[in-house]
Structures are given as structure tokens and as C-alpha cells.
XYZ file of C-alpha atoms in Angstrom:
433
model
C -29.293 -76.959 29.194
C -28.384 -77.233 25.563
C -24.631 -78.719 25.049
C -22.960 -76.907 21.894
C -19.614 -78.977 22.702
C -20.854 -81.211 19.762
C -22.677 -80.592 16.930
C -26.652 -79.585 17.952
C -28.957 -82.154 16.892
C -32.425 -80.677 16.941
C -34.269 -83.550 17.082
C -32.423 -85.236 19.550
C -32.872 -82.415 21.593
C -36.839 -82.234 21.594
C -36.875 -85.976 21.810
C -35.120 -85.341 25.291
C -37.564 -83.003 26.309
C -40.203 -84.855 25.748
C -39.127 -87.586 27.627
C -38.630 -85.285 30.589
C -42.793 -84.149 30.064
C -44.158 -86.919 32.727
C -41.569 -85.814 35.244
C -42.267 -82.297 34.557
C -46.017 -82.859 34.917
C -45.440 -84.943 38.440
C -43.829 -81.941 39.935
C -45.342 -80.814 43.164
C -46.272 -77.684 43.330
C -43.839 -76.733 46.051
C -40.592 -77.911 44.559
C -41.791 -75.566 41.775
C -41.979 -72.604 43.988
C -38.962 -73.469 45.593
C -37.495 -73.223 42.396
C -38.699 -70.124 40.779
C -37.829 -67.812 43.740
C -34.211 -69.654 43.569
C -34.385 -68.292 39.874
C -35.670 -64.783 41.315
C -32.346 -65.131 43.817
C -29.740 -66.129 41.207
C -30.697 -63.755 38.563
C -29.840 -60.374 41.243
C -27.244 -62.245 42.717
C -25.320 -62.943 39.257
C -26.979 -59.788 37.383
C -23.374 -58.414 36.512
C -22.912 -61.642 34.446
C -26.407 -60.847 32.272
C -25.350 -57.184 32.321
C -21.815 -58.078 31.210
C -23.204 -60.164 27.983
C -25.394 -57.447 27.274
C -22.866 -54.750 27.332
C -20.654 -57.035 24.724
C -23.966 -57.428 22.617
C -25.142 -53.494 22.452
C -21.396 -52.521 21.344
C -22.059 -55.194 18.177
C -25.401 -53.454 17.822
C -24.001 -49.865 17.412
C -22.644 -50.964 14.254
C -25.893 -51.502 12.924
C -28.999 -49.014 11.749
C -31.409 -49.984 14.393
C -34.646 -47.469 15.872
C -33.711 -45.895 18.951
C -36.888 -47.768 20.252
C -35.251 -51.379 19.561
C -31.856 -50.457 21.225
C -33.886 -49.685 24.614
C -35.441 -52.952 24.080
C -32.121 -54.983 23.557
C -30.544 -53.292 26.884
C -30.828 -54.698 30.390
C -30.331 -52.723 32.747
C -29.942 -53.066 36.826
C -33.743 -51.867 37.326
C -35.226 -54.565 34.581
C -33.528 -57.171 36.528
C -34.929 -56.558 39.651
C -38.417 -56.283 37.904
C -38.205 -59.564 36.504
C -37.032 -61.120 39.971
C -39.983 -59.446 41.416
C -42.286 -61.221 39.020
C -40.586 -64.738 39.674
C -41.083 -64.359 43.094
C -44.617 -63.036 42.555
C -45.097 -66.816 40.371
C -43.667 -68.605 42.471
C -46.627 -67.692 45.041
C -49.503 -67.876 42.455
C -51.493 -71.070 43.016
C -50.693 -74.301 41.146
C -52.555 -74.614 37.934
C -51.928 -78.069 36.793
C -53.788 -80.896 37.934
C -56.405 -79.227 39.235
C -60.306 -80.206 38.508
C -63.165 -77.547 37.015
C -66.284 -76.929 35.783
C -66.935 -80.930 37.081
C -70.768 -82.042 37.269
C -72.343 -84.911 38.000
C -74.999 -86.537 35.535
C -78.452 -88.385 36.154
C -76.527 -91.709 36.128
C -74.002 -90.433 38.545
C -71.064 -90.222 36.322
C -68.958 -87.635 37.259
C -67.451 -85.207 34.226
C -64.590 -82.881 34.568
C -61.914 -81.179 33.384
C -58.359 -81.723 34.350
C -56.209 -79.300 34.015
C -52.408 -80.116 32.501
C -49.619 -78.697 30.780
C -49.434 -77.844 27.086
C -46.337 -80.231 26.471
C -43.113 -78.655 24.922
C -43.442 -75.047 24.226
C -40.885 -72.897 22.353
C -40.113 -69.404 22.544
C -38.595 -67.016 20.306
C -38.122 -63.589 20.280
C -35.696 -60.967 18.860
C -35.949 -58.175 21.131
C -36.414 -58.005 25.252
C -34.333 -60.334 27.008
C -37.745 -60.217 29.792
C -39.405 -62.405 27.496
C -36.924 -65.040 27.706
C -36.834 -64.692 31.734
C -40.307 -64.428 32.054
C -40.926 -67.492 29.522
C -38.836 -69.229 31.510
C -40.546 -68.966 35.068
C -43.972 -69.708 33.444
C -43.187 -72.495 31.942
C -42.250 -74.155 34.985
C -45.247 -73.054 36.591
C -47.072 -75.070 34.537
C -44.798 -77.966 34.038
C -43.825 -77.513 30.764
C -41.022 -78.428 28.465
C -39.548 -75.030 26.938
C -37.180 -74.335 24.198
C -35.901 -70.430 23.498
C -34.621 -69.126 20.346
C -33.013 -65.588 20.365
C -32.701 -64.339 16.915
C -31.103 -61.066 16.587
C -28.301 -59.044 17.828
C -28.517 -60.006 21.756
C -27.226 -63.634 21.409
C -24.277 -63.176 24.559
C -27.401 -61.865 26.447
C -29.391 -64.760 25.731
C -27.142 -67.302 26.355
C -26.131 -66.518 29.404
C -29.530 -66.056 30.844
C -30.904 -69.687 29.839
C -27.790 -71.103 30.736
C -28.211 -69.222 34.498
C -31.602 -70.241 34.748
C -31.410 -73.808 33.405
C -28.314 -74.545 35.836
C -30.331 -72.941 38.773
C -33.702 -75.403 38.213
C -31.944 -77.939 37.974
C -30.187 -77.266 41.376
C -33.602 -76.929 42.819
C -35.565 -79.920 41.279
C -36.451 -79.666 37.916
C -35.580 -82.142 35.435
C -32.132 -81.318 33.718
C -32.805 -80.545 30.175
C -36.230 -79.207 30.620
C -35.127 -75.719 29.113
C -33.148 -75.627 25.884
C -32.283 -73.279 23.603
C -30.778 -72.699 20.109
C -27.607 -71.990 18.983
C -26.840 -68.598 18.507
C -28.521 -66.761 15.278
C -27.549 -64.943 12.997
C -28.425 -61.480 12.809
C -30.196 -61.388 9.525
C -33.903 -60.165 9.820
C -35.371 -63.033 8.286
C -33.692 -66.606 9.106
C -31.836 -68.357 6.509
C -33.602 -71.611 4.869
C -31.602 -74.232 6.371
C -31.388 -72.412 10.009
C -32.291 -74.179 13.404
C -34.896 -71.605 13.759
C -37.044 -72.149 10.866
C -36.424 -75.904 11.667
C -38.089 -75.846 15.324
C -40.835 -74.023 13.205
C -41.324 -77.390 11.279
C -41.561 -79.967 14.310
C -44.892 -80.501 14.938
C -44.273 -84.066 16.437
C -42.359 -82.261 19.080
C -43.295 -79.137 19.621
C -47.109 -77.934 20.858
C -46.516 -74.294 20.716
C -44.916 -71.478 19.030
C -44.515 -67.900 21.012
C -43.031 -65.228 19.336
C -42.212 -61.522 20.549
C -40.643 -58.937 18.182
C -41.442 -56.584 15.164
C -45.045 -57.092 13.560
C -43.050 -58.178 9.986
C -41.084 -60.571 11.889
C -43.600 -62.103 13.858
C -45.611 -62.168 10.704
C -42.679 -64.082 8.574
C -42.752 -67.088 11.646
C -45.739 -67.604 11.279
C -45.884 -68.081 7.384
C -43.242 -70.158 8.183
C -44.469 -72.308 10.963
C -46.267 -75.499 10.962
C -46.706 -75.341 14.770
C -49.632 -73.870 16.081
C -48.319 -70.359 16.823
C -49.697 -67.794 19.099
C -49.870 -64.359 17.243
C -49.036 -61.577 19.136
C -48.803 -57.726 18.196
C -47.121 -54.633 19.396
C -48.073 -51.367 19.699
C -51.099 -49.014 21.137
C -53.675 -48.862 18.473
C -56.557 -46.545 18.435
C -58.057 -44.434 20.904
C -61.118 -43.067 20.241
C -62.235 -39.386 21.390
C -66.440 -39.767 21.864
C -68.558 -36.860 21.888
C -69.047 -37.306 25.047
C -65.848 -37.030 26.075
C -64.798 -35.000 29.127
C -61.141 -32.949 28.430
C -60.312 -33.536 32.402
C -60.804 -37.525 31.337
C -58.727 -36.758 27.837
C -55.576 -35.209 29.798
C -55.331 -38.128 32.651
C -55.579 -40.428 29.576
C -53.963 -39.694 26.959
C -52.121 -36.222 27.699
C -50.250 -36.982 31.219
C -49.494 -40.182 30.049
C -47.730 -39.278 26.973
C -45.845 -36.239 28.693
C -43.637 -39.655 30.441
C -42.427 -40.582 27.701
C -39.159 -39.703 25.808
C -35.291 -39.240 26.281
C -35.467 -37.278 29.723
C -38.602 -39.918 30.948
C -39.800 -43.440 30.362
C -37.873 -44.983 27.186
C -39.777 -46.404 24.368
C -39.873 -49.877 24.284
C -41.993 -50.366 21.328
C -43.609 -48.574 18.259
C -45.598 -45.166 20.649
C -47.865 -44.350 17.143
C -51.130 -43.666 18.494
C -54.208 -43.153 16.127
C -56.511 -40.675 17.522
C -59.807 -40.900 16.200
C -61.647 -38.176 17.196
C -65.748 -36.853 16.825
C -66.330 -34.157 15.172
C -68.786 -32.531 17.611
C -65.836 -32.705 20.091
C -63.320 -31.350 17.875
C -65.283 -28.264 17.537
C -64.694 -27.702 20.972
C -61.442 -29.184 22.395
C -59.018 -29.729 19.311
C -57.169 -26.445 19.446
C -56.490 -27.145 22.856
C -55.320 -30.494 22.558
C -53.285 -30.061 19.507
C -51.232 -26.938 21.672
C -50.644 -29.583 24.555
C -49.467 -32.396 22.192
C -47.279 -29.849 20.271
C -45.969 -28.180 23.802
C -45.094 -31.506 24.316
C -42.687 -31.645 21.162
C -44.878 -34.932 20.193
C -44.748 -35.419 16.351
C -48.681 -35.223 14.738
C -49.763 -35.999 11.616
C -53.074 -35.277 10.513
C -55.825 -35.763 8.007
C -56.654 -33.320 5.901
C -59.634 -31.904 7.713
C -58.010 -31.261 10.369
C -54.089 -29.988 8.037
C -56.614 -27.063 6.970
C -56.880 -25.492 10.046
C -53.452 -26.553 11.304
C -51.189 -26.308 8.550
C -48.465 -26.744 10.711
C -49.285 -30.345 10.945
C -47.920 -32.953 8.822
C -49.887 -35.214 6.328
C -50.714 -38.352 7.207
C -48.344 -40.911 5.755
C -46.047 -43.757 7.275
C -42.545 -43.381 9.373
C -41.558 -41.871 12.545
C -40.570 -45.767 14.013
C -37.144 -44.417 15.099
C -38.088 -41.573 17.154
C -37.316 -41.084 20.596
C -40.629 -39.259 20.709
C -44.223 -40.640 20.801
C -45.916 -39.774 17.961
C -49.629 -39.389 17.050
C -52.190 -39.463 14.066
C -55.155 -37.410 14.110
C -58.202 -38.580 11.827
C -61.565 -36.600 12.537
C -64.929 -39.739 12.380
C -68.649 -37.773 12.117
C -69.489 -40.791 14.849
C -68.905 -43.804 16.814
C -70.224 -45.726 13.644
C -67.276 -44.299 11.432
C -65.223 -44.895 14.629
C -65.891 -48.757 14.862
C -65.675 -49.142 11.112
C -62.202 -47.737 10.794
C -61.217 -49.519 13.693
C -61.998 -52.816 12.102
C -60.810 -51.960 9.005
C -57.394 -50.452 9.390
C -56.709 -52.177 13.224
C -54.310 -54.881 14.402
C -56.531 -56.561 16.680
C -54.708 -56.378 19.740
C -55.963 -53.176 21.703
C -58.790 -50.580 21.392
C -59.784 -47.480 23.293
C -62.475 -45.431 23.506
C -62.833 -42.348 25.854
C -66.756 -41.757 26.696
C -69.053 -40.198 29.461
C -71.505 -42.128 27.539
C -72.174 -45.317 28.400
C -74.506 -46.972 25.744
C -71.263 -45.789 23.799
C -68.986 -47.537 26.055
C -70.961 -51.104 25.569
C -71.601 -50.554 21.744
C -67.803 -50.047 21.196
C -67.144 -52.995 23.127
C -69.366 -55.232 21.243
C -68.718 -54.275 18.151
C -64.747 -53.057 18.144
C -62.778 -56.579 16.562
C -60.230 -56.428 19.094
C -58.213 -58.877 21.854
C -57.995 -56.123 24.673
C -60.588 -53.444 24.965
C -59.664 -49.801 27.025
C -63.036 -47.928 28.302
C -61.873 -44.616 30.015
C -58.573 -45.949 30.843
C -54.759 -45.716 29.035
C -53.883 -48.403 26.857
C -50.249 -46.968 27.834
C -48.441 -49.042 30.116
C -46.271 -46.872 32.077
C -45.861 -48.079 35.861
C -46.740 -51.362 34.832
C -43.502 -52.892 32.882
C -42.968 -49.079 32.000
C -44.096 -50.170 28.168
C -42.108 -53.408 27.921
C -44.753 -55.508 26.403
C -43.907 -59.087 28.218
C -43.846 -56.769 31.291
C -46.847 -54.667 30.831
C -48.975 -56.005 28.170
C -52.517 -55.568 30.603
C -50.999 -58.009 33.161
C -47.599 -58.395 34.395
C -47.237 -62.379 34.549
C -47.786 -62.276 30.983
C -46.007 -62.935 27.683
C -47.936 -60.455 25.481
C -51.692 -60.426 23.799
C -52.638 -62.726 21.567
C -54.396 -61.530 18.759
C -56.036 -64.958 17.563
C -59.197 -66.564 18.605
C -57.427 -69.649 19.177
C -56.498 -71.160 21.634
C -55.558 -68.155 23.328
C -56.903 -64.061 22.911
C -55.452 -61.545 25.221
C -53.037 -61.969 27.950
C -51.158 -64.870 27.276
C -50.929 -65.642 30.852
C -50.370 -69.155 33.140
C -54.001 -70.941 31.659
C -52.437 -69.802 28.201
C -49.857 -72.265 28.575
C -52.046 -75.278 29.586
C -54.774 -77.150 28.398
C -57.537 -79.906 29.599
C -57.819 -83.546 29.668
C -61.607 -84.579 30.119
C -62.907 -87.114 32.476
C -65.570 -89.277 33.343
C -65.395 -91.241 36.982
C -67.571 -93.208 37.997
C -67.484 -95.181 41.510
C -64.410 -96.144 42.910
């Protein structure tokens, strides 16, 4: 745990944790259980401390302009708590993946090749948004016996600091190295960090650090990494596009896209990130089900924009253009394709890379979009909308809950950034002992 009694020093700091790497990496895999389900125990048995730093840090935050969206990101609540707990405990039981042996063979000569698996080294995160990405960060970095160091930039620093310090105390209790997880002093709140800050500073260590995760807006996460000279994972949120095939049943449509949707909002499951959903949609299928869909979305009180195909018929629509980011509402864009050509070039044109839908009863279509569509995570007849798993907090529910988001790259790391994410493999050749 990081002292702020004296003046921080960052490179002292890493230096530390890097000495503590060997011990880290020695760690059996039991005193590492035993640990993360004491971190699953402390953080319900002292969740009125977390709750009380977050309750300090929201009042600060109602001073500023933020989308309603953020604010239910920034706030812990009771029920978050106990999800996160849940997943240490789930860690805790998932199998050791460090210092195991894979994809070994053994040549004509009788050498032996392998791969060993090991940690990644020192790994920081930094986020400006959902405290679960600090908590979850946390717990998988000690699964896989790595060094961490958190930065929380933004307005939850109380929350923040409390929760590293609560965790860091409780590892240590239960066998891990002290000063294997570090943080930052507090931030300010400014959306890009100043010049001179410790943030952009850990951003420049590349003899200590290994790893860069961010989680928060796509400009932010987009300004680290311009900044960085550490390898840094990208990661993205939001939905993406879903596209409506010809083929495409409406009973497959509604349990999709329609039911899931109709969860959302003030009275249902908050928004935890950007809901814009581009709906590309065939033409041939339009013709048939797009009156009927539009009345459902609209029933719904869902805001639509539209292209202007589709404005003609339903004037009551609004044009295509940007905003809606603050709504408490999801909010869709409807853009008519002649095919699943049009479809996949769009897609690859005006996508993010993270996650892609299509909704067939074809499936030639299904395996063509998945081919073709440049994308980290691919949906086939299922909702890239992750209510009931996280409930749309993306280090909860981002395809798999012991996760810390998808990765957008191609290196080292695309799609979940799960356990493996955080490790990497030593090579070896044995020969008789």
C-alpha cells in the first residue's frame, strides 16, 4: 500500500514492486485463494466504509455537468458489492494459471519444448469511471502473481482510495507480499491529465511497467494511449452494430433486441455506458417488419434516429446526427443496407472494433459475417446487451464476468481481457535430467 505521509516518489515505488515480482511469482496457488476469498470477506464486511467514500465523492460530482450514464457508473451501491465479492470468490476457485506447462512436444532428438506459463510482471490500471474495475483488477492480478498499480482519475478519488487501501491491507494479512498493490495519489478531476501529473508519468515507465489497462470514455482512453509509451491494451465501450438479415425471424428480433432494450431505463436496469445501438437493417426485411418494429421501439419511449430512407416514411423520426450520450434512455440509429455486403462494409468502415451482431436464420450468412466483420467479439443470434450478466457494467459483463473489458487490438490480447490476458510464456527446452 502506497504511503502519501511523504512525498510519492514514483519510481521508488515501481522499483519496490518489482522487487516483490519473484515472491509474487513463488506464490502457491493456495495462499492465493486463501487470499482472494479473504478480499471477497472484507469487502461485505467493511462495505459501509466503500459506500461511505462514495457517498462523499457523488455529492462533489453533483456540482459538475456529467451524463446521467457516468453518475450510475461512479456510484456503488450495496448490490455491486456483493457482485464483485461473488466474483472474488468465484477466482479464487478458478485453477492456477501460472507455472503451468502447454502445448509441450517432444522432438526426434528427444528434447522436450514447452511453454511455461508466468505472470506479465507489473501491470497498472487506470480507469475513471466504475470502481468494479479497480476491485476486479485487483483480484486478477493476484491470480496471476502480478505486481499492480491503480490510478483513479476522475471525480471518485475517496472511493478509490479506500478500496485499494482495504484490499492491499487485507492481502497482505493473508500472504501476499506488502506493497504488491499501489496506487496513485489522488487526481485531479480535469478530463485530460496535466503534463507534469503522476498519471501521465506511470504512462512513461517502460523499465517498470509491462502493461497499461485503461477503462473509461472512448476520448479518454484514446488520449492514454497517445500518451503512453507502455504497451497499452485498448479497450472500447459501447454496443455497436446489430445487423437485421433478410432472413431474419421477428420472434428472434424481439428476444434480441426488443425485450432486451424494454430493461433498460430509470424505472429498470441503469445505464452504465453509452446504450447507442446502430441498427442496420435489409431492405427486403424492412418491407415487411419495420413499421412494426419502429411502433415497439417508439412504445418504448426509446429515442430513434434514422436515415433518410427510412425519415420519408416516418417523419416522426429524427435525422441521423450525433448526441443523445446523457440520456437515461437507450437510444437507436436506423440505417436501411440493400445486403449483407453493404452490411459488412459499413461495419468496417464506421465500427469500433469491439462488438458485432448480426441476426440471421441464414447460416452461410452467419459464417460470412463472421469472417469478414473486423471485429474483437462477434454476436450470431444472440444480444450483445449485457443485462443479467454485470447488468451492463462493462468490467462486469463485457462477454465474461472475470474480465476487465474487450480488447480491441490484435496484440497481445483481443477480446475478453481475462486471467491468460494478464500472463505470458517463457519457452523451454529440457533435455534429460
Amino acid at each position: 500500500m502506497t504511503d502519501f505521509g511523504s512525498a510519492f516518489d514514483l519510481s521508488t515505488t515501481l522499483r519496490q514492486v518489482r522487487r516483490l515480482l519473484p515472491q509474487l511469482q513463488r506464490l502457491s496457488g493456495e495462499t492465493k485463494r486463501q487470499a482472494l476469498l479473504a478480499l471477497s470477506r472484507r469487502l461485505l464486511e467493511r462495505s459501509d466504509l466503500l459506500l461511505e467514500a462514495n457517498t462523499l465523492d457523488l455529492e462533489s460530482c453533483r456540482e459538475q455537468t456529467l451524463p446521467e450514464w457516468i453518475l450510475n457508473g461512479l456510484k456503488l451501491t450495496p448490490e455491486r458489492l456483493q457482485r464483485s465479492a461473488q466474483l472474488l470468490a468465484l477466482l479464487a476457485q478458478q485453477p492456477d494459471p501460472i507455472g503451468s506447462l502447454e502445448r509441450g512436444c517432444r522432438q526426434d532428438n528427444g528434447l522436450f519444448i514447452g511453454r511455461y506459463r508466468v505472470p506479465l510482471g507489473l501491470i497498472a490500471l487506470v480507469y475513471e469511471i466504475y470502481p468494479e474495475f479497480a476491485l476486479n483488477g485487483i483480484g486478477m492480478c493476484l491470480k496471476t502473481s502480478n505486481g499492480v498499480i491503480l490510478a483513479g482519475s476522475g471525480p471518485i478519488q475517496k472511493t478509490h482510495q479506500a478500496l485499494v487501501n482495504l484490499l492491499a491491507e487485507t492481502a497482505y494479512e493473508h500472504g501476499i507480499p506488502e506493497g504488491a498493490i499501489q496506487t496513485l495519489p489522488a487526481q485531479d478531476q480535469a478530463t485530460d491529465p496535466q503534463a507534469d501529473s503522476p498519471l501521465l508519468l506511470l504512462l512513461q515507465q517502460t523499465r517498470y511497467v509491462d502493461l497499461v489497462i485503461p477503462c473509461g470514455r472512448p476520448g479518454w482512453v484514446e488520449f492514454l494511449l497517445q500518451a503512453s509509451k507502455v504497451p497499452t491494451l485498448v479497450t472500447h465501450l459501447g454496443y455497436g452494430h446489430i445487423y437485421v438479415d433478410r432472413t431474419a425471424p421477428w420472434p428472434l428480433v424481439k428476444s434480441v433486441l426488443l425485450d432486451p432494450l424494454a430493461r433498460y431505463g430509470p424505472e429498470g436496469i441503469p445505464i452504465y455506458q453509452p446504450l447507442t445501438l446502430w441498427l442496420l437493417i435489409h431492405t427486403d426485411w424492412a418491407a415487411h417488419h419495420l413499421t412494426a418494429l419502429i411502433e415497439d421501439l417508439l412504445g418504448q419511449g426509446i429515442d430513434i434516429q434514422a436515415a433518410a430512407p427510412i425519415l420519408e416514411r416516418f417523419p416522426q423520426l429524427q435525422p441521423l446526427g450525433e448526441g443523445f450520450d446523457s440520456t437515461e434512455r437507450p437510444h437507436l440509429r436506423l440505417q436501411p443496407v440493400a445486403d449483407l455486403t453493404e452490411a459488412i462494409a459499413w461495419i468496417n468502415k464506421n465500427g469500433c472494433r469491439q462488438s458485432e451482431t448480426i441476426l440471421t436464420d441464414s447460416q452461410s450468412a452467419a459464417q460470412r459475417f463472421l469472417q469478414e466483420v473486423d471485429a474483437a467479439l462477434i454476436h450470431i443470434n444472440t444480444s450483445p446487451l449485457s443485462a443479467g450478466r454485470g447488468a451492463g457494467i462493462p468490467t462486469l459483463g463485457a462477454f465474461r464476468d472475470l474480465s476487465l473489458g474487450i480488447s480491441t487490438q490484435r496484440l497481445h490480447v483481443r477480446g475478453p481481457i481475462d486471467l491468460e490476458a494478464l500472463t505470458t510464456v517463457k519457452v523451454v527446452a529440457q533435455g534429460d535430467l
